[in-house]
Coordinates of C-alpha atoms in Angstrom, one line a residue:
M1 CA -103.1 89.6 -13.3
K2 CA -101.7 91.5 -10.3
S3 CA -104.4 90.1 -8.1
H4 CA -103.0 86.5 -8.5
I5 CA -99.6 87.4 -7.0
K6 CA -101.0 89.7 -4.4
I7 CA -103.1 86.8 -3.1
A8 CA -100.0 84.6 -3.1
A9 CA -98.1 87.3 -1.2
L10 CA -100.9 87.6 1.3
L11 CA -100.9 83.9 1.9
L12 CA -97.1 84.1 2.5
L13 CA -97.6 86.9 5.0
T14 CA -99.8 84.6 7.1
G15 CA -97.4 81.7 7.3
M16 CA -94.7 82.2 9.9
F17 CA -92.5 79.7 11.8
S18 CA -91.9 76.3 13.3
C19 CA -89.1 73.8 14.4
K20 CA -87.5 70.2 16.1
D21 CA -85.5 69.7 19.3
N22 CA -82.9 72.1 18.0
L23 CA -85.5 71.7 15.3
E24 CA -88.6 70.7 17.3
E25 CA -91.9 71.8 16.0
S26 CA -93.7 74.9 17.6
P27 CA -96.7 76.5 16.0
Y28 CA -96.0 80.2 15.2
S29 CA -98.4 80.7 12.3
S30 CA -100.9 82.7 14.3
L31 CA -98.4 84.9 16.1
S32 CA -97.6 88.5 15.2
K33 CA -94.1 89.7 14.6
E34 CA -94.3 91.7 17.8
V35 CA -94.8 88.5 19.8
V36 CA -92.3 86.4 17.9
F37 CA -89.5 88.9 18.0
K38 CA -90.0 90.1 21.6
D39 CA -86.9 88.2 22.8
E40 CA -84.0 86.1 21.7
D41 CA -85.9 82.8 22.2
G42 CA -88.5 84.0 19.7
L43 CA -85.8 85.1 17.3
N44 CA -84.2 81.6 17.6
Q45 CA -87.6 80.0 16.9
A46 CA -88.1 82.2 13.9
T47 CA -84.7 81.3 12.5
I48 CA -85.5 77.6 12.9
G49 CA -88.6 78.4 11.0
V50 CA -86.5 79.2 7.9
Y51 CA -85.0 75.7 8.1
H52 CA -88.4 74.3 8.4
A53 CA -89.5 75.9 5.1
Y54 CA -87.1 73.6 3.3
T55 CA -89.0 70.6 4.6
A56 CA -92.6 71.8 5.1
P57 CA -95.4 69.3 4.6
D58 CA -96.3 70.4 1.1
F59 CA -93.8 67.7 0.0
G60 CA -94.5 67.2 -3.7
D61 CA -92.0 69.8 -4.8
I62 CA -89.2 67.7 -3.3
S63 CA -89.9 65.0 -5.9
N64 CA -90.1 67.7 -8.5
R65 CA -86.7 69.1 -7.5
F66 CA -85.3 65.7 -7.7
S67 CA -86.7 65.3 -11.3
L68 CA -85.3 68.7 -12.3
T69 CA -81.8 68.0 -11.0
E70 CA -81.4 64.3 -11.5
T71 CA -83.2 63.4 -14.7
G72 CA -82.6 64.6 -18.2
H73 CA -79.3 62.9 -18.9
R74 CA -77.9 59.9 -20.6
Y75 CA -78.5 57.4 -17.8
A76 CA -82.0 58.5 -16.6
T77 CA -85.0 56.3 -17.5
A78 CA -88.4 55.1 -16.2
G79 CA -88.8 53.3 -12.9
I80 CA -90.8 50.2 -12.2
L81 CA -94.1 51.9 -12.2
G82 CA -93.4 54.2 -15.1
S83 CA -91.9 57.6 -16.0
G84 CA -92.8 59.7 -13.0
A85 CA -90.1 62.1 -14.1
D86 CA -91.9 62.7 -17.4
P87 CA -91.6 65.1 -19.2
Y88 CA -88.3 66.3 -17.7
Y89 CA -86.3 63.2 -18.3
R90 CA -86.9 63.5 -22.0
F91 CA -86.8 67.3 -22.3
G92 CA -90.5 67.5 -23.2
H93 CA -91.3 70.1 -20.6
N94 CA -92.7 73.6 -21.2
A95 CA -93.4 76.7 -19.1
T96 CA -96.7 75.2 -17.7
S97 CA -95.1 72.0 -16.6
P98 CA -96.1 71.8 -12.9
A99 CA -92.6 71.1 -11.4
F100 CA -91.4 74.6 -12.1
E101 CA -94.2 76.3 -10.2
S102 CA -93.8 74.1 -7.2
V103 CA -90.0 74.5 -7.0
W104 CA -90.2 78.2 -7.5
S105 CA -92.9 78.6 -4.8
R106 CA -90.9 76.6 -2.3
F107 CA -87.7 78.6 -2.7
Y108 CA -89.6 82.0 -2.5
K109 CA -91.3 80.8 0.6
I110 CA -87.9 80.2 2.1
I111 CA -86.7 83.6 1.0
F112 CA -89.8 85.3 2.5
R113 CA -89.2 83.7 5.9
A114 CA -85.5 84.5 5.8
N115 CA -86.3 88.1 5.0
V116 CA -88.6 88.3 8.0
V117 CA -85.8 87.2 10.3
I118 CA -83.2 89.4 8.7
D119 CA -85.3 92.5 8.9
N120 CA -86.7 91.9 12.5
A121 CA -83.8 90.2 14.3
T122 CA -82.6 93.3 16.1
K123 CA -86.0 93.9 17.6
A124 CA -85.5 90.8 19.7
V125 CA -82.3 92.2 21.3
P126 CA -82.7 96.0 21.3
G127 CA -79.5 97.8 22.1
E128 CA -77.4 94.6 21.6
E129 CA -77.6 94.3 17.9
E130 CA -74.4 92.2 17.6
E131 CA -76.3 89.4 19.4
A132 CA -78.7 89.3 16.4
D133 CA -75.9 88.9 13.9
P134 CA -75.6 85.0 14.2
Y135 CA -79.3 84.6 13.5
I136 CA -79.2 87.1 10.6
A137 CA -76.2 85.2 9.3
E138 CA -78.1 81.9 9.4
A139 CA -81.1 83.4 7.6
R140 CA -78.8 84.9 5.0
V141 CA -77.2 81.5 4.3
L142 CA -80.5 79.9 3.9
R143 CA -81.7 82.7 1.6
A144 CA -78.5 82.4 -0.4
Y145 CA -78.9 78.7 -0.9
A146 CA -82.5 79.3 -2.1
Y147 CA -81.3 81.8 -4.6
F148 CA -78.4 79.5 -5.6
N149 CA -80.9 76.9 -6.6
L150 CA -83.2 79.3 -8.4
V151 CA -80.5 80.9 -10.5
R152 CA -79.2 77.5 -11.5
F153 CA -82.7 76.4 -12.4
F154 CA -84.0 79.5 -14.1
G155 CA -81.2 82.0 -14.6
G156 CA -81.9 85.6 -13.4
V157 CA -84.9 85.8 -11.1
P158 CA -86.5 88.5 -9.0
L159 CA -84.2 89.6 -6.1
I160 CA -86.4 90.2 -3.1
L161 CA -84.0 91.1 -0.3
K162 CA -86.4 92.9 2.0
E163 CA -89.5 91.7 4.0
I164 CA -92.8 92.1 2.2
N165 CA -95.0 93.8 4.9
S166 CA -98.2 94.4 2.9
L167 CA -99.7 94.4 -0.5
A168 CA -98.5 98.0 -0.9
D169 CA -95.0 96.7 -1.4
E170 CA -95.5 96.4 -5.1
D171 CA -91.8 97.0 -5.9
L172 CA -91.1 93.7 -4.1
I173 CA -94.2 91.8 -5.1
F174 CA -93.8 92.7 -8.8
A175 CA -90.0 92.7 -8.7
P176 CA -88.4 92.4 -12.2
R177 CA -85.9 89.8 -13.1
A178 CA -82.3 90.5 -12.0
T179 CA -79.5 89.3 -14.2
D180 CA -77.6 86.1 -13.4
V181 CA -74.7 88.2 -12.2
E182 CA -76.8 90.3 -9.9
V183 CA -78.3 87.1 -8.3
Y184 CA -74.8 85.7 -7.8
D185 CA -73.6 88.9 -6.3
A186 CA -76.5 88.8 -3.8
I187 CA -75.7 85.2 -3.0
I188 CA -72.0 86.0 -2.4
A189 CA -72.8 89.0 -0.3
D190 CA -75.1 86.9 2.0
L191 CA -72.5 84.2 2.4
I192 CA -69.6 86.6 3.0
F193 CA -71.6 88.3 5.7
A194 CA -72.3 85.0 7.4
E195 CA -68.8 83.6 7.1
T196 CA -67.4 85.5 10.0
R197 CA -70.5 85.5 12.2
L198 CA -71.1 81.8 12.6
P199 CA -69.2 79.2 14.6
D200 CA -66.7 77.0 12.8
S201 CA -68.9 73.9 13.5
R202 CA -72.0 72.9 15.3
G203 CA -72.7 70.3 18.0
G204 CA -75.1 69.2 20.6
A205 CA -78.5 70.9 20.4
E206 CA -77.3 73.0 17.4
L207 CA -76.2 70.1 15.3
G208 CA -77.7 70.5 11.8
R209 CA -77.6 74.3 11.8
V210 CA -75.3 76.0 9.3
S211 CA -71.8 76.9 10.3
A212 CA -68.8 78.8 9.0
G213 CA -67.7 75.5 7.4
T214 CA -71.0 75.2 5.6
V215 CA -70.6 78.8 4.4
K216 CA -67.1 78.2 3.0
A217 CA -68.3 75.1 1.2
L218 CA -71.2 76.9 -0.4
L219 CA -69.1 79.8 -1.4
G220 CA -66.6 77.5 -3.0
K221 CA -69.5 75.8 -4.9
V222 CA -70.9 79.2 -6.0
Y223 CA -67.5 80.3 -7.3
L224 CA -67.1 76.9 -9.1
Q225 CA -70.5 77.3 -10.7
M226 CA -69.7 80.9 -11.9
A227 CA -66.4 79.7 -13.4
G228 CA -68.4 77.4 -15.7
K229 CA -71.3 78.1 -18.1
P230 CA -73.1 80.3 -18.7
L231 CA -71.0 83.0 -17.0
N232 CA -67.6 81.5 -17.9
R233 CA -65.8 83.6 -15.2
T234 CA -62.8 81.4 -15.1
E235 CA -61.0 83.6 -12.6
N236 CA -63.4 82.2 -10.1
Y237 CA -61.7 78.8 -10.2
Q238 CA -59.0 80.3 -8.0
K239 CA -61.6 81.8 -5.6
A240 CA -63.1 78.3 -5.4
I241 CA -59.7 76.8 -4.6
D242 CA -59.2 79.5 -1.9
M243 CA -62.5 78.6 -0.2
F244 CA -62.4 74.8 -0.5
S245 CA -58.7 74.7 0.6
Q246 CA -59.7 76.1 4.0
L247 CA -61.8 73.0 4.6
V248 CA -59.4 70.3 3.5
G249 CA -56.5 68.7 5.3
P250 CA -56.2 67.3 8.9
V251 CA -56.1 70.6 10.7
N252 CA -58.9 72.2 8.7
E253 CA -61.1 69.1 8.8
E254 CA -60.7 69.0 12.6
K255 CA -61.4 72.8 12.9
Y256 CA -64.6 72.6 10.8
D257 CA -65.6 69.1 12.0
F258 CA -65.7 67.5 8.5
E259 CA -64.4 64.1 7.4
L260 CA -65.0 61.2 5.1
L261 CA -66.7 58.4 7.1
P262 CA -64.9 55.1 6.8
D263 CA -68.0 53.3 5.4
F264 CA -70.0 54.9 2.6
T265 CA -73.3 53.4 3.6
D266 CA -73.0 54.7 7.2
V267 CA -73.4 58.3 5.9
F268 CA -77.1 57.6 5.1
S269 CA -78.0 55.7 8.3
L270 CA -80.9 57.1 10.3
D271 CA -78.8 56.3 13.4
N272 CA -76.0 58.6 12.1
E273 CA -77.8 61.6 10.6
R274 CA -75.9 64.9 10.6
N275 CA -72.6 63.1 10.8
R276 CA -69.3 64.7 10.1
E277 CA -69.6 64.1 6.4
I278 CA -72.7 66.2 6.1
V279 CA -72.0 69.8 5.0
L280 CA -75.7 70.8 4.7
S281 CA -78.9 68.8 5.3
F282 CA -82.4 69.5 6.3
G283 CA -84.2 67.3 8.9
Y284 CA -87.2 65.2 8.1
F285 CA -89.1 63.8 11.1
I286 CA -92.5 62.4 11.5
N287 CA -94.7 64.2 13.9
S288 CA -98.2 65.8 14.0
S289 CA -97.2 68.8 12.0
Q290 CA -95.0 66.8 9.6
P291 CA -96.9 63.6 8.9
N292 CA -95.6 63.2 5.3
G293 CA -91.9 63.1 6.0
N294 CA -89.4 62.7 3.2
I295 CA -91.2 61.4 0.1
L296 CA -88.1 60.4 -1.8
P297 CA -87.8 56.8 -0.5
F298 CA -91.4 56.3 -1.5
N299 CA -90.9 57.7 -5.0
L300 CA -87.5 56.1 -5.6
F301 CA -87.1 52.8 -3.8
P302 CA -88.1 49.7 -5.8
S303 CA -91.5 48.4 -4.7
G304 CA -91.1 46.1 -1.7
L305 CA -87.6 47.2 -0.7
V306 CA -88.8 48.1 2.8
N307 CA -92.7 48.4 2.8
G308 CA -94.1 46.9 -0.3
D309 CA -95.9 49.9 -1.7
E310 CA -93.1 52.2 -2.9
Q311 CA -94.0 54.0 -6.1
T312 CA -90.8 53.7 -8.1
N313 CA -91.0 56.3 -10.8
Y314 CA -87.3 56.8 -11.7
G315 CA -84.6 54.5 -12.9
L316 CA -81.0 54.4 -14.0
L317 CA -79.8 52.5 -17.0
Y318 CA -77.7 49.4 -16.5
S319 CA -74.9 51.1 -18.3
F320 CA -74.6 53.5 -15.3
Y321 CA -74.4 50.5 -13.0
Q322 CA -71.5 49.2 -15.1
L323 CA -69.5 52.4 -14.5
Y324 CA -68.8 51.1 -11.0
E325 CA -66.1 48.5 -10.4
K326 CA -67.3 45.3 -8.7
T327 CA -65.4 46.3 -5.5
D328 CA -66.9 49.7 -5.4
Q329 CA -69.0 49.9 -2.2
R330 CA -71.2 52.6 -3.7
R331 CA -72.5 50.5 -6.6
D332 CA -75.1 48.3 -4.8
F333 CA -76.1 51.0 -2.4
T334 CA -76.6 53.8 -5.0
L335 CA -78.6 51.4 -7.1
V336 CA -80.6 48.3 -6.1
P337 CA -79.9 45.4 -8.5
R338 CA -81.4 42.8 -6.3
Y339 CA -83.4 42.7 -3.1
V340 CA -85.8 40.6 -1.0
F341 CA -89.4 41.7 -1.4
Q342 CA -91.1 43.0 1.8
G343 CA -94.6 44.0 2.6
T344 CA -98.0 43.1 1.0
A345 CA -97.9 41.0 -2.2
R346 CA -97.7 43.2 -5.2
G347 CA -96.8 42.9 -8.9
N348 CA -97.0 39.1 -8.7
A349 CA -94.3 39.2 -5.9
Q350 CA -94.8 37.8 -2.4
T351 CA -93.0 38.6 0.8
G352 CA -89.6 36.9 0.8
D353 CA -89.3 36.7 -3.0
S354 CA -85.9 37.6 -4.5
I355 CA -86.3 40.4 -7.1
I356 CA -83.4 40.6 -9.5
Y357 CA -82.8 43.2 -12.3
N358 CA -82.3 41.6 -15.7
P359 CA -80.6 44.1 -18.0
T360 CA -81.3 41.9 -21.1
I361 CA -85.1 42.5 -20.9
G362 CA -84.8 45.8 -18.9
N363 CA -87.0 44.7 -16.0
Y364 CA -86.8 43.2 -12.6
V365 CA -87.6 39.5 -12.5
I366 CA -89.1 37.5 -9.7
K367 CA -86.7 34.6 -9.1
R368 CA -89.4 32.2 -7.9
T369 CA -91.4 32.5 -11.1
N370 CA -89.0 34.0 -13.5
A371 CA -91.7 36.5 -14.4
S372 CA -91.2 40.2 -14.9
F373 CA -91.9 42.2 -11.7
A374 CA -94.8 44.6 -11.9
H375 CA -94.6 45.4 -15.7
D376 CA -93.4 43.7 -18.8
D377 CA -95.0 46.1 -21.3
F378 CA -92.1 48.6 -21.2
K379 CA -88.5 48.7 -20.2
Y380 CA -87.4 50.4 -17.0
G381 CA -84.2 51.0 -15.1
I382 CA -82.6 50.0 -11.9
A383 CA -84.0 51.7 -8.9
Y384 CA -82.2 54.3 -6.9
G385 CA -81.4 53.3 -3.3
K386 CA -79.0 55.9 -1.7
L387 CA -81.1 56.6 1.3
A388 CA -81.6 54.9 4.7
R389 CA -83.4 51.6 3.8
V390 CA -85.6 51.7 6.9
P391 CA -89.4 51.2 6.9
R392 CA -91.5 54.3 7.6
P393 CA -92.5 54.8 11.2
A394 CA -95.7 53.1 12.4
G395 CA -98.7 55.2 11.7
A396 CA -96.9 57.5 9.3
A397 CA -98.5 58.4 6.0
V398 CA -97.7 56.1 3.1
Q399 CA -94.9 58.5 1.9
G400 CA -93.8 59.3 5.4
Y401 CA -90.1 58.4 5.8
S402 CA -87.8 60.1 8.3
A403 CA -84.6 60.3 6.3
D404 CA -83.0 63.8 6.3
M405 CA -82.5 65.6 3.0
I406 CA -78.8 65.7 2.3
E407 CA -77.9 68.7 0.2
M408 CA -74.1 68.6 0.3
R409 CA -71.5 66.2 1.6
F410 CA -67.7 66.5 2.2
P411 CA -66.9 64.4 -0.9
D412 CA -68.4 67.2 -2.9
V413 CA -65.9 69.6 -1.3
L414 CA -63.0 67.3 -2.3
L415 CA -64.2 66.7 -5.8
S416 CA -65.0 70.4 -6.4
L417 CA -61.6 71.4 -5.1
A418 CA -60.1 68.8 -7.5
E419 CA -62.0 70.2 -10.4
A420 CA -61.0 73.8 -9.7
L421 CA -57.3 72.8 -9.3
N422 CA -57.4 70.8 -12.5
E423 CA -59.0 73.6 -14.5
T424 CA -56.1 75.9 -13.3
G425 CA -53.6 73.4 -14.6
K426 CA -52.8 71.8 -11.2
S427 CA -53.7 68.2 -12.1
A428 CA -51.1 66.7 -9.8
E429 CA -52.7 68.4 -6.8
A430 CA -56.2 67.3 -8.0
L431 CA -55.4 63.6 -8.3
P432 CA -55.0 62.7 -4.6
L433 CA -58.3 64.4 -3.8
V434 CA -60.2 62.3 -6.2
N435 CA -58.4 59.1 -5.2
R436 CA -59.2 59.8 -1.5
V437 CA -62.9 59.6 -2.5
R438 CA -62.3 56.4 -4.5
A439 CA -60.2 54.8 -1.7
R440 CA -63.1 55.2 0.7
A441 CA -65.3 53.5 -1.8
K442 CA -62.8 50.6 -2.3
A443 CA -62.3 51.6 -6.0
T444 CA -59.1 51.5 -7.9
P445 CA -57.2 54.8 -7.8
Y446 CA -57.0 56.8 -11.0
R447 CA -53.7 57.5 -12.7
A448 CA -54.8 60.4 -14.8
A449 CA -51.9 62.6 -16.0
T450 CA -53.2 65.3 -18.4
V451 CA -55.7 68.0 -17.6
A452 CA -58.1 66.4 -20.1
D453 CA -57.7 62.9 -18.5
M454 CA -58.2 64.4 -15.1
R455 CA -61.3 66.3 -16.2
A456 CA -62.9 63.1 -17.4
A457 CA -62.0 61.3 -14.2
I458 CA -63.4 64.1 -12.0
R459 CA -66.7 64.3 -14.0
K460 CA -67.1 60.5 -13.8
E461 CA -66.4 60.5 -10.1
R462 CA -68.9 63.2 -9.4
R463 CA -71.6 60.9 -10.9
L464 CA -70.4 57.8 -9.1
E465 CA -70.3 59.5 -5.7
L466 CA -73.0 62.2 -5.9
T467 CA -75.7 61.0 -8.2
G468 CA -79.2 61.5 -6.8
E469 CA -78.0 64.4 -4.5
F470 CA -79.3 67.4 -6.5
N471 CA -76.1 67.9 -8.6
T472 CA -76.3 66.0 -11.9
V473 CA -78.1 68.5 -14.1
F474 CA -76.3 71.5 -12.6
D475 CA -73.0 69.8 -13.3
I476 CA -73.9 69.1 -16.9
R477 CA -75.0 72.7 -17.5
R478 CA -71.9 74.3 -16.1
W479 CA -69.7 71.8 -18.0
G480 CA -71.5 72.7 -21.2
T481 CA -72.1 69.0 -22.0
L482 CA -75.9 68.8 -22.3
K483 CA -75.7 68.4 -26.1
E484 CA -73.6 65.3 -25.8
E485 CA -75.7 64.0 -23.0
I486 CA -78.8 64.1 -25.3
A487 CA -76.8 62.7 -28.2
A488 CA -76.0 59.7 -26.0
M489 CA -79.6 59.0 -25.2
S490 CA -81.9 56.6 -27.2
E491 CA -85.6 56.2 -27.7
D492 CA -85.3 52.9 -25.8
Q493 CA -85.0 54.7 -22.5
I494 CA -88.1 56.8 -23.1
V495 CA -91.6 55.4 -22.3
D496 CA -94.4 56.2 -24.8
N497 CA -93.0 59.5 -25.9
I498 CA -90.3 60.8 -28.1
L499 CA -86.9 62.2 -27.0
I500 CA -86.7 65.9 -27.7
P501 CA -83.5 66.8 -29.7
Y502 CA -81.0 69.3 -28.3
T503 CA -81.7 73.0 -28.7
E504 CA -80.0 75.9 -26.8
R505 CA -83.1 76.7 -24.8
L506 CA -82.7 73.4 -22.9
E507 CA -79.7 74.8 -21.2
I508 CA -82.0 76.6 -18.7
Y509 CA -85.6 75.9 -17.5
P510 CA -88.5 78.2 -18.3
I511 CA -89.8 80.6 -15.7
P512 CA -93.2 79.2 -14.6
Q513 CA -95.9 80.5 -16.8
S514 CA -98.0 81.3 -13.7
Q515 CA -95.4 83.7 -12.6
I516 CA -95.2 85.3 -16.0
D517 CA -98.9 85.8 -16.0
A518 CA -99.0 87.2 -12.5
N519 CA -96.0 89.6 -12.7
P520 CA -96.0 92.0 -15.7
N521 CA -92.3 92.8 -15.0
L522 CA -91.1 89.2 -15.6
R523 CA -89.6 88.2 -18.9
Q524 CA -89.5 84.6 -20.1
N525 CA -86.2 82.8 -20.9
D526 CA -85.3 82.8 -24.5
G527 CA -87.0 80.1 -26.6
W528 CA -89.7 79.4 -24.0

């Protein structure tokens, strides 16, 4: 069994660094550490290589991460071409389901690269160690974010906080599981280290790299997560308030270069990437080393929205569409209720056809013929559209779109601060934060008065504003509402399979069975 993970570690040891402009690609895979860390330029390139690990060409796990964070709730259903999120959207997964291994591997690849930078940075600037601190801080933020995802997916995971230099490092290669608390403690330590060693904001050639503002937002989000289930450390609501409050208000927003853009749709424009609303994102760009780009438009857009061959495998129920007011600018951008078909004829549709979602039959319909689009043998949902609706670049692979992967936006800061305030009894202070988000969307302001009313309003608003942005399942878990989510689902939204009833084990995902088999020190989550 040990040979499996040793081989995996050896493969990791051979994969080094890369980048574009500020994140422009340079091949470092064949260079030794002595060459890479010979000067500050090499250290900079190595640090950018940690960012690149979030978007490396083995793109399939990005779709898997979307499935694990954005399906498995009352509004998720099949897309035009079927249930690509199966079995996760109906809770039929097990420890051998492939998404777990691919997501696990991606985040540990990121952690590996971060550890290399952290442990070797001072070699690049000998005698001037303080000059290495900003690079170490960046790597620690990116490592912390990887662990934050892992602990929310799987609970306690192995903490590998030093570079793996050889197969002799069995204490790292076969690290046992840490507890949830130990993982969170490591995340917080990384972020606190970085908070005072990074600039308040980034601009110019450094735009897109993490800043002190990014760190404060992530720390706030970590504290908010810890305040909820399963840790229930409610004292952390105040810690979340303390962090988020440093980012909100005219003076703070100017200092850390954050804002709500006036137009919701502009946030996602390819001409406006890394704008002031973006707290954390990772750049996707089509070039020789990254031919695949961001696969999500290909997997999520309705077929023919921009190219004609999109493989829509995820949908949202019409009841979710109805949660938005008609004036809400987010409604017809988050979902795609109607569009003009582009590209090569497909599913009985031709270029220029109007495709309209019909909630009565649960299908898109071609207006010209009144026939169901693509499939009429099962019901499917409205397609997700909250990405730049721009065709892929000429010559790109079929899934090769250039849209950045947005991980956190400033509205998340506002709504998270509102939640922490409300949970500490400060509903009156929470209300204007939520209504600020709604005002930008041209939605009617809430008038919630009690803590319970405000809680319901905040939870609804997080879905309306942030759905599809790697939050939904994590929110449900920390709120402790998974049981009622499953109770609200019906067999009608499941294609060809049964809906699995709620059990406590569904509150966390299983450790990938491949990792259990390879590492004798790993223990599976209860019930799996």
